[in-house]
Coordinates of N, CA and C in Angstrom, one line a residue:
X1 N 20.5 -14.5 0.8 CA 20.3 -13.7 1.9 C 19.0 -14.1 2.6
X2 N 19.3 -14.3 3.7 CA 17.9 -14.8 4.8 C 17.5 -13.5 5.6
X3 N 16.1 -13.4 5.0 CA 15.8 -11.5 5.5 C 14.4 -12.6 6.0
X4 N 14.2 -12.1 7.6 CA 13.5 -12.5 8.2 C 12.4 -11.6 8.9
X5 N 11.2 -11.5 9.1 CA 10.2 -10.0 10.0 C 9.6 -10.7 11.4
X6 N 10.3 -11.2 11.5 CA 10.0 -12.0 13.2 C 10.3 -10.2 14.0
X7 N 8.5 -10.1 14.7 CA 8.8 -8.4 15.4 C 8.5 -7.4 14.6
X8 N 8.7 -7.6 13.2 CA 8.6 -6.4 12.5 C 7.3 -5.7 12.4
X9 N 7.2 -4.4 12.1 CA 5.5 -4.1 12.1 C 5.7 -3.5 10.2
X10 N 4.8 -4.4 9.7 CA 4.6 -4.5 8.9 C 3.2 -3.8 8.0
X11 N 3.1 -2.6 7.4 CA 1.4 -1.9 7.1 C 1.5 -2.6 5.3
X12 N 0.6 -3.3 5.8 CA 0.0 -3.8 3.8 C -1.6 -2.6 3.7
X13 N -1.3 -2.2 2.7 CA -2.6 -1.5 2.3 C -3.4 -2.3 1.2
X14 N -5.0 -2.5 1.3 CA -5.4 -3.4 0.4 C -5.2 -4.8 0.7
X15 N -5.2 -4.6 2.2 CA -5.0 -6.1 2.8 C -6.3 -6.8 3.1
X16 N -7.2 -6.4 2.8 CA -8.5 -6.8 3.0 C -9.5 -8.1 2.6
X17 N -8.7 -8.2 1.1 CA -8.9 -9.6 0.3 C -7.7 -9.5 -0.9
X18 N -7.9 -10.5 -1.8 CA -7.3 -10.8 -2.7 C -5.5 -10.9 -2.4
X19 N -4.4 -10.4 -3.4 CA -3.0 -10.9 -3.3 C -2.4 -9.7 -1.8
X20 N -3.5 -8.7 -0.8 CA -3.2 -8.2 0.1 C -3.6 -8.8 1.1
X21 N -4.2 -9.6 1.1 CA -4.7 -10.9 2.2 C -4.0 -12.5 2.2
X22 N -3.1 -12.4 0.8 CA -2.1 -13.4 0.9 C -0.7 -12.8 1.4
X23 N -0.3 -11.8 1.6 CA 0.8 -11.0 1.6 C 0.8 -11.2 3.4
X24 N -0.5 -10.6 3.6 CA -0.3 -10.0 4.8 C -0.7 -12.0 6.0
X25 N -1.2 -12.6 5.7 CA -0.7 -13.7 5.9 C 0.8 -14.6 5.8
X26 N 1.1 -14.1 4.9 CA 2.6 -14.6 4.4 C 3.8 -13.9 5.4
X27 N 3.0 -12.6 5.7 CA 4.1 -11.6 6.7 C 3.9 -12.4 7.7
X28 N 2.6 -12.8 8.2 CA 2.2 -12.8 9.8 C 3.1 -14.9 10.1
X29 N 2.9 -15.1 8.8 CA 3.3 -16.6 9.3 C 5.1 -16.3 9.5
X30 N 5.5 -15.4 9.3 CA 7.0 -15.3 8.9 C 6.9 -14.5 10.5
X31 N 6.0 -14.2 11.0 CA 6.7 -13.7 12.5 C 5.9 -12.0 12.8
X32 N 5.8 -11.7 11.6 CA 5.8 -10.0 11.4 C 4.1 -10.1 12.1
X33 N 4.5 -8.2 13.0 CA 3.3 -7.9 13.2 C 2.5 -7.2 12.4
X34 N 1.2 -7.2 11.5 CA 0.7 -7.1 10.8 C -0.5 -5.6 10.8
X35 N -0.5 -4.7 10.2 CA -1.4 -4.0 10.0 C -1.9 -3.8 8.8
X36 N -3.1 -4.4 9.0 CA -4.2 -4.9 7.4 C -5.1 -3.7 7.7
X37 N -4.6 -3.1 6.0 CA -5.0 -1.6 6.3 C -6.5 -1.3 4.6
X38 N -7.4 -1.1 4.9 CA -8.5 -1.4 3.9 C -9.3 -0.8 3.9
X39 N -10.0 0.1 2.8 CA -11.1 0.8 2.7 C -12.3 0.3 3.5
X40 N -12.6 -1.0 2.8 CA -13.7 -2.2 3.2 C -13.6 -2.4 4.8
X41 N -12.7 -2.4 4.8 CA -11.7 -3.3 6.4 C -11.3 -4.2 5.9
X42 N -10.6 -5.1 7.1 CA -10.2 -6.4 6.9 C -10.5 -7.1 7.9
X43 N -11.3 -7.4 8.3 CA -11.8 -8.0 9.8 C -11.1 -9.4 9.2
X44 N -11.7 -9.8 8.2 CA -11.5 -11.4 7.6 C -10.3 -11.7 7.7
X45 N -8.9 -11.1 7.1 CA -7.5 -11.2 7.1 C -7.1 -11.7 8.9
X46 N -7.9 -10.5 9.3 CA -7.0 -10.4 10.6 C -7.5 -11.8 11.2
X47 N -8.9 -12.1 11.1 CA -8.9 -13.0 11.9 C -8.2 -14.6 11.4
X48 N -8.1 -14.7 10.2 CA -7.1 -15.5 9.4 C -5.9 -15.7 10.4
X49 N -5.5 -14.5 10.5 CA -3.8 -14.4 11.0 C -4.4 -14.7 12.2
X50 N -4.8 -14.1 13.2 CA -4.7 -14.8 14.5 C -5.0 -16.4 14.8
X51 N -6.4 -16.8 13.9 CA -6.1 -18.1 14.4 C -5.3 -18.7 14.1
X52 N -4.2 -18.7 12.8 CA -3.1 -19.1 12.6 C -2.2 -18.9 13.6
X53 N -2.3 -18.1 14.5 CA -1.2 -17.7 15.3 C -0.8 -16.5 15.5
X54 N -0.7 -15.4 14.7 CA -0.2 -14.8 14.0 C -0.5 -13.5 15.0
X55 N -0.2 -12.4 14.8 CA -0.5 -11.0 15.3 C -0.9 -10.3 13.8
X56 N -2.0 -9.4 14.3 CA -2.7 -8.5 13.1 C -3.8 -7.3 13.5
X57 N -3.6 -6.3 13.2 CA -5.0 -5.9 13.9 C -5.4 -4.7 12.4
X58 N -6.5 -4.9 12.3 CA -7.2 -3.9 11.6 C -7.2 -2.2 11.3
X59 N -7.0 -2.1 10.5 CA -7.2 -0.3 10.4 C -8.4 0.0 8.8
X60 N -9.0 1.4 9.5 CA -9.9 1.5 7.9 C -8.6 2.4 7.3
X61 N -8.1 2.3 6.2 CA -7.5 3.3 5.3 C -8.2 3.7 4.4
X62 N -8.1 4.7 3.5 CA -8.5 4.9 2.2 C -7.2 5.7 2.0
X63 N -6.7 6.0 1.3 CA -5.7 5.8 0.2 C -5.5 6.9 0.1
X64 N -7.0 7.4 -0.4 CA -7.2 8.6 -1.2 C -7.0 9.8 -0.6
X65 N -7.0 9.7 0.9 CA -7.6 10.5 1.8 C -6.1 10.7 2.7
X66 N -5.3 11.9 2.3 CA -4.0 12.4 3.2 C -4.5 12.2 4.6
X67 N -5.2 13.0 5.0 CA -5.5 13.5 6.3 C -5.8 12.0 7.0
X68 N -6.7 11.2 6.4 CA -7.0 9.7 7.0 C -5.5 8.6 7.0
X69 N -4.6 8.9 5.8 CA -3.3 8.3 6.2 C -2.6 8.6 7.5
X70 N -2.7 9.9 7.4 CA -1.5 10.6 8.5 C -2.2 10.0 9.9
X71 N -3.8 10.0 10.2 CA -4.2 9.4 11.1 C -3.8 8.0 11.7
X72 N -4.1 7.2 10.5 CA -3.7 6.1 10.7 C -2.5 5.5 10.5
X73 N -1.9 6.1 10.0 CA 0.1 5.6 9.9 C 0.5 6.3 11.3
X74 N 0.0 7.1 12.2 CA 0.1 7.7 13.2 C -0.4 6.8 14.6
X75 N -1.4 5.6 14.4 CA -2.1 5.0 14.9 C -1.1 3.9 15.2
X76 N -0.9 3.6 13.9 CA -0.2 2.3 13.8 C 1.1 2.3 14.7
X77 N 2.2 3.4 14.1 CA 3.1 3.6 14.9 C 3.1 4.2 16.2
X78 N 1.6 4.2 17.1 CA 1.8 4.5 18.6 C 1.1 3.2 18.9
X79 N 0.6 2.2 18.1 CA 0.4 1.1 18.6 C 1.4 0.2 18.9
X80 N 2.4 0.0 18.0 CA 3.9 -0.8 17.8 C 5.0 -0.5 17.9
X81 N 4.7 0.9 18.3 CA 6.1 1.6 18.7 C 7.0 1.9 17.1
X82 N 6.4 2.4 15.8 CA 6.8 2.3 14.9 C 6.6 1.8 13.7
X83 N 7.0 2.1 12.9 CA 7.0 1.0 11.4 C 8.3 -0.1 10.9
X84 N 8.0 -0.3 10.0 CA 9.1 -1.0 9.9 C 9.1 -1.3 8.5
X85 N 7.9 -2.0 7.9 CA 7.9 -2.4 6.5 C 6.6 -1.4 6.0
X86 N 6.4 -0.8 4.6 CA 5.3 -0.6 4.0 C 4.7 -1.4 2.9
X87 N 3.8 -1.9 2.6 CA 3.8 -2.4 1.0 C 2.5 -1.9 0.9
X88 N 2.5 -0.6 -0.2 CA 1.3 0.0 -0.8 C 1.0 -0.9 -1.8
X89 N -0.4 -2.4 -1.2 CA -0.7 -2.5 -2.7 C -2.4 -2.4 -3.1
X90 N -3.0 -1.1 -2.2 CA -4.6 -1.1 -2.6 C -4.2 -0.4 -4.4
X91 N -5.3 -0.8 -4.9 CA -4.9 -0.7 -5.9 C -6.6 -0.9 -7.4
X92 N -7.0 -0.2 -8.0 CA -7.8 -0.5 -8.6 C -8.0 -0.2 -10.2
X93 N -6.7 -1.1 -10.4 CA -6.4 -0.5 -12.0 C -7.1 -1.1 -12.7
X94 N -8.3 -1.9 -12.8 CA -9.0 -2.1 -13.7 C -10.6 -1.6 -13.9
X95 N -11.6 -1.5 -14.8 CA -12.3 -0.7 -15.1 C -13.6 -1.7 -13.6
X96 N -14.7 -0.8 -13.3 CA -15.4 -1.1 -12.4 C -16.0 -2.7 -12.3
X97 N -16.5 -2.9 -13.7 CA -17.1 -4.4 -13.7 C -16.5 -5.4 -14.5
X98 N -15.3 -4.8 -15.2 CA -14.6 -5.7 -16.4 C -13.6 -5.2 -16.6
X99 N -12.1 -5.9 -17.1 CA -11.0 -5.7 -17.7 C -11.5 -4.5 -19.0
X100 N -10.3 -3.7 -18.9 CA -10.8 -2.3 -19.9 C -9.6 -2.2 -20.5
X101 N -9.1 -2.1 -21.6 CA -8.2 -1.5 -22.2 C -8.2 0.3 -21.7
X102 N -7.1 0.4 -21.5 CA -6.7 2.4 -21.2 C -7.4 2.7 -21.7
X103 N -7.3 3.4 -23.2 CA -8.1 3.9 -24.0 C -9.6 4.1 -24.0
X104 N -9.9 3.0 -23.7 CA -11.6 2.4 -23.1 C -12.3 3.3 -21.2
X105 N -11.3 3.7 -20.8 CA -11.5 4.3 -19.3 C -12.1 5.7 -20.0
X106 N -13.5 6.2 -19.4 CA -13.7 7.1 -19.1 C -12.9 8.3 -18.4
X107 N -12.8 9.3 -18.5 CA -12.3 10.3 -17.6 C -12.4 10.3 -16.2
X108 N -13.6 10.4 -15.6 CA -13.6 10.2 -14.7 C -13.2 8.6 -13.9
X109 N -13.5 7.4 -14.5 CA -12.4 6.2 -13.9 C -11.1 6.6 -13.8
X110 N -10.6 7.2 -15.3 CA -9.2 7.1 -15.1 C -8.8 7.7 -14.0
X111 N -9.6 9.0 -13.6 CA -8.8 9.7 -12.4 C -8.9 9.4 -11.0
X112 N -9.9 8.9 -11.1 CA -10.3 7.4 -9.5 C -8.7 6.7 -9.5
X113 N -8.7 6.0 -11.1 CA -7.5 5.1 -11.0 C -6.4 5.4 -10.3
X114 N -6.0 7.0 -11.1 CA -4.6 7.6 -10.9 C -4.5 8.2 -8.9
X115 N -6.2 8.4 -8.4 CA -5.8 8.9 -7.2 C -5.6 7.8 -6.3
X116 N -6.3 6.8 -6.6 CA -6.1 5.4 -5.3 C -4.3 4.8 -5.7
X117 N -4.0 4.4 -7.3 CA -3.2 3.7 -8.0 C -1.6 4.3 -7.5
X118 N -2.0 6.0 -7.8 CA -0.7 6.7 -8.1 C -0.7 7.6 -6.7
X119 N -1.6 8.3 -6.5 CA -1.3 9.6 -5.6 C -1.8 8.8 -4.3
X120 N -2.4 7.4 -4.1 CA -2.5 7.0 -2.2 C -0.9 6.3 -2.8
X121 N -0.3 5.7 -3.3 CA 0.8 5.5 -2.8 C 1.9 6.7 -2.5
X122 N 1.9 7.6 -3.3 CA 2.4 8.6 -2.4 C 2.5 9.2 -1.5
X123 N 1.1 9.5 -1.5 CA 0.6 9.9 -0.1 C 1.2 9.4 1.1
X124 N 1.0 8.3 1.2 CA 1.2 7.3 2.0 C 2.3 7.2 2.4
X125 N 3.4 7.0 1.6 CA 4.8 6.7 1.3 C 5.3 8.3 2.5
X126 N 4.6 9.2 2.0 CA 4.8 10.8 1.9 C 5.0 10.5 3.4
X127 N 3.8 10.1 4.1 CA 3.5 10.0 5.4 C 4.1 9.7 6.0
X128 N 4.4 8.4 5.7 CA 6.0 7.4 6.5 C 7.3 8.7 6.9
X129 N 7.7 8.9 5.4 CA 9.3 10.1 5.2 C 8.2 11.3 6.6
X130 N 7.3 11.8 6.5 CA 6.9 12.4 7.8 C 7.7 11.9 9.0
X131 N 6.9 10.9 9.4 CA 6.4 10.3 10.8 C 8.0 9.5 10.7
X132 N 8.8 9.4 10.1 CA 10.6 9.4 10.2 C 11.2 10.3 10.8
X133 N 10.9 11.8 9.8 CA 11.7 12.6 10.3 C 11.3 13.4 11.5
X134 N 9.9 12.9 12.2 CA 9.3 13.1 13.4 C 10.8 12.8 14.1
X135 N 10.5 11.2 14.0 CA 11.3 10.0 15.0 C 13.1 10.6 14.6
X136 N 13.1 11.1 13.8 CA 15.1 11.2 13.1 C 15.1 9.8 13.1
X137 N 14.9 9.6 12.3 CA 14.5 7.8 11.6 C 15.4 7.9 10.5
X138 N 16.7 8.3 10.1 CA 17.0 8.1 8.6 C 16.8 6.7 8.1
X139 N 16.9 5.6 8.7 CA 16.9 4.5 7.2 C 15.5 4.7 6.8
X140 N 14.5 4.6 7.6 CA 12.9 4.8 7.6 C 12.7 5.5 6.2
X141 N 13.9 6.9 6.4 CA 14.0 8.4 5.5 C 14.4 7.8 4.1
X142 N 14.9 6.7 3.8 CA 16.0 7.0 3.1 C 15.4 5.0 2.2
X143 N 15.1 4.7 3.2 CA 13.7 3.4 2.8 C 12.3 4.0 1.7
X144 N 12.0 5.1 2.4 CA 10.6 5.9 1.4 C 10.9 6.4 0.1
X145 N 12.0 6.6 0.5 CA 12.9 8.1 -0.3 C 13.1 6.6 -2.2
X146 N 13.7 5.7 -1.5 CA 14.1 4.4 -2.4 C 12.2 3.8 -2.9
X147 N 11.4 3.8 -1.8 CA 10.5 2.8 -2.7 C 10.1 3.9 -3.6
X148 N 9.9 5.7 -3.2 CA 9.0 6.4 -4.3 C 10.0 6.7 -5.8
X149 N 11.2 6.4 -5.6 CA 11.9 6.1 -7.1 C 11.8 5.2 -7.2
X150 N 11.4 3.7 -7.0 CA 11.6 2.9 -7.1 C 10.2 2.8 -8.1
X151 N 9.0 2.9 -7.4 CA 7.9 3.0 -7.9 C 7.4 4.2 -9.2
X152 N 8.4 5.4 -9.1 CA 7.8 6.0 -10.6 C 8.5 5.1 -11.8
X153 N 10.0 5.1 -10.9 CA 10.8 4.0 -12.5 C 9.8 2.5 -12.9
X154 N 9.3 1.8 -11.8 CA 8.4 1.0 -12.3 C 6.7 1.5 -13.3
X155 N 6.7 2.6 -13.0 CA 5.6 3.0 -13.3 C 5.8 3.9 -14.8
X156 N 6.6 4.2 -14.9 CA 7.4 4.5 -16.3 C 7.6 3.7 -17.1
X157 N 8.3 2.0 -16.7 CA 8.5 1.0 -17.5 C 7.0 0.7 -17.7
X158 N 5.8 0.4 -16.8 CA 4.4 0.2 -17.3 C 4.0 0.9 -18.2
X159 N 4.2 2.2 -17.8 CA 3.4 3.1 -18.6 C 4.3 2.6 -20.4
X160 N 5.1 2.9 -20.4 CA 5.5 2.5 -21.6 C 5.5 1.0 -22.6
X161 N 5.6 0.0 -21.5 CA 5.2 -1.6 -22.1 C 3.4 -1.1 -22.8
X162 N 3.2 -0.4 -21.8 CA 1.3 -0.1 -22.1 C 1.1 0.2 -23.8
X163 N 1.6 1.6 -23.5 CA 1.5 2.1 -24.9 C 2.2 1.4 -25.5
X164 N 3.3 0.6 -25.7 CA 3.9 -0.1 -27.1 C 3.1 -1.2 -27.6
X165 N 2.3 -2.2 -26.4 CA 1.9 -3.4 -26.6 C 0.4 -3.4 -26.4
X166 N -0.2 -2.0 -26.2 CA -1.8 -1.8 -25.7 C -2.2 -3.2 -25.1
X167 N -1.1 -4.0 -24.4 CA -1.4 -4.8 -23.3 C -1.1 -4.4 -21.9
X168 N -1.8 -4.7 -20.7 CA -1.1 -4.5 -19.5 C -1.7 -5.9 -18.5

């Protein structure tokens, strides 16, 4: 199957550095219009993609923050006329200064973890199935509807490799 994003508008979250600054490069060389979406920002990404060629423009996200999604997934789609792709991958599952075993997380880490890791991707996701049934968008509806099962069932198989192998 040749699935191509030439036009697409494309929101990576955690596009700022690391494997969301290879992604959102990877979108933008494949055609797609890019929204590098980052606590930090992403000034660096975007300017990546443009002198590459590419289309990209900046948003601050935080994850954590409903009201700041709805803003900005609202932004995005009266910039581009819509969405198209999401890929939630801000993400901060390891301990602040060093790899931690679960067990090893404080209470309060763990719940940092679970609100950026678990509840901004829903959030977020949440947002989209919104700002669809604004539009009467069903595949948009029915695309969110798929990644948020898609993502507890992955999140179930982690959770459980975790505990059997106290590896992750």
């Amino acid at each position: 199957m040749d699935i191509r994003f030439e036009d697409k508008v494309v929101v990576i979250t955690g596009a700022g550095g690391g494997i969301g600054n290879a992604m959102a490069r990877g979108f933008a060389a494949d055609g797609a219009i890019v929204a590098v979406c980052d606590i930090k920002g992403g000034d660096k990404t975007v300017e990546e993609i443009v002198s590459a060629g590419g289309r990209a423009k900046e948003y601050i996200l935080d994850v954590t923050d409903i009201d700041c999604a709805h803003r900005v997934m609202g932004e995005i789609a009266g910039d581009f006329g819509g969405i198209d792709v999401m890929i939630n991958n801000a993400g901060i599952n390891v301990g602040p200064d060093k790899r931690q075993f679960t067990d090893e997380f404080d209470d309060e880490w763990w719940d940092k973890i679970l609100d950026v890791d678990l509840n901004g991707v829903f959030d977020d996701t949440l947002t989209l199935i919104e700002l669809a049934n604004e539009e009467e968008d069903e595949s948009l509806f029915d695309e969110c509807r798929t990644s948020v099962d898609d993502f507890v069932a992955s999140l179930d198989a982690m959770t459980l490799s975790t505990l059997l192998t106290g590896e992750y």
